[in-house]
Phi, psi and omega in degrees: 000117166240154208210135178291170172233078174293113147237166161237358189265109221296327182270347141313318194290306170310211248328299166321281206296339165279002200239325166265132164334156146327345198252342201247122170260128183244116205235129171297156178263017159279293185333332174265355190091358163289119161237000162275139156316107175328129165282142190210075178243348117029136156243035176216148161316315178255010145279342153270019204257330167306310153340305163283303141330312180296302186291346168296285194294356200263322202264350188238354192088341208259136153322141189184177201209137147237162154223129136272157167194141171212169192283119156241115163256153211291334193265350170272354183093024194112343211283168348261046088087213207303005197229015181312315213278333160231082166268356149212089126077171169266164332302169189299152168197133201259327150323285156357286196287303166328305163304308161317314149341278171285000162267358177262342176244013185283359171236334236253100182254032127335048204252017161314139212190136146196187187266131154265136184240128131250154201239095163268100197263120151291123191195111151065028178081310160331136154259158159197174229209106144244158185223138148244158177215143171240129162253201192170225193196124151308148172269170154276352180191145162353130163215121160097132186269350217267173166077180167221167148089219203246039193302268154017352195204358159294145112260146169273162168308151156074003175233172187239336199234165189250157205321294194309356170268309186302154155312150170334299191295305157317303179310297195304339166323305231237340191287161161319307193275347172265309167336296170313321184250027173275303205286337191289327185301297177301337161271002170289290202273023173260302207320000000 
């Protein structure tokens, strides 16, 4: 089966392609010829992640898959949630955004918090809609060179060292986005 991954972000793609099976061909979207930016104007995580999806199949035809995903912390109301990748502004930057994290949790001692990824698969005409949440807790400061995005300042439940400390492989095991692209797997290999 091959299926587009509309993403451009190269360590999603790595975490996908370590996660899908041999029967699932993961095909880029330079490989189709995307060289525009998707639009991810949603104001919810799987509405862009429908959103992204929708516009792979409608302007290129291919069966695909998107994902969003974002950091929700409990004591921020959530935030910054559909807007993790630009909470402080453009251009993104995962410093940036981290910092701000932790200067918006620097008195709060709440740091409950967790990720969500959904995953919008077009297929065979169908939409379908999986989610994975992982929780957890913010740190007070950076750990761990691994990962992107707010890896460095995660700890999961029930662990000690944070995404930015674990292997590829470890987060994915245990992640939102390895969660997501479980039920995606298993609803491939149902097809």
């Amino acid at each position: 089966m091959k299926l587009v991954f509309a993403s451009k972000n190269p360590n999603k793609i790595k975490e996908i392609q370590l996660l899908a099976p041999s029967i699932i061909q993961i095909i880029s979207l330079e490989d189709i010829g995307c060289t525009e930016e998707i639009p991810e104007t949603a104001s919810t995580i799987e509405g862009n992640a429908i959103l992204k999806a929708n516009y792979i199949s409608e302007k290129y035809g291919y069966p695909c898959f998107a994902d969003d995903s974002g950091l929700e912390v409990e004591v921020l109301n959530g935030e910054p949630g559909v807007y993790s990748a630009r909470y402080a502004g453009e251009p993104k930057s995962d410093d940036n955004n981290i910092n701000k994290l932790l200067l918006n949790l620097k008195d709060k001692t709440n740091k409950k918090a967790n990720f969500k990824t959904v995953i919008c698969l077009n297929l065979n005409g169908e939409q379908h809609l999986f989610t994975g949440i992982i929780y957890g807790k913010i740190t007070d400061k950076k750990v761990g060179e691994n990962g992107f995005g707010y890896d460095p300042v995660f700890i999961a439940d029930g662990y000690t060292k944070t995404f930015g400390e674990l292997s590829t492989e470890e987060k994915s095991s245990i992640s939102h986005r390895g969660q997501a692209v479980k039920k995606l797997v298993t609803f491939c290999k149902k097809l």
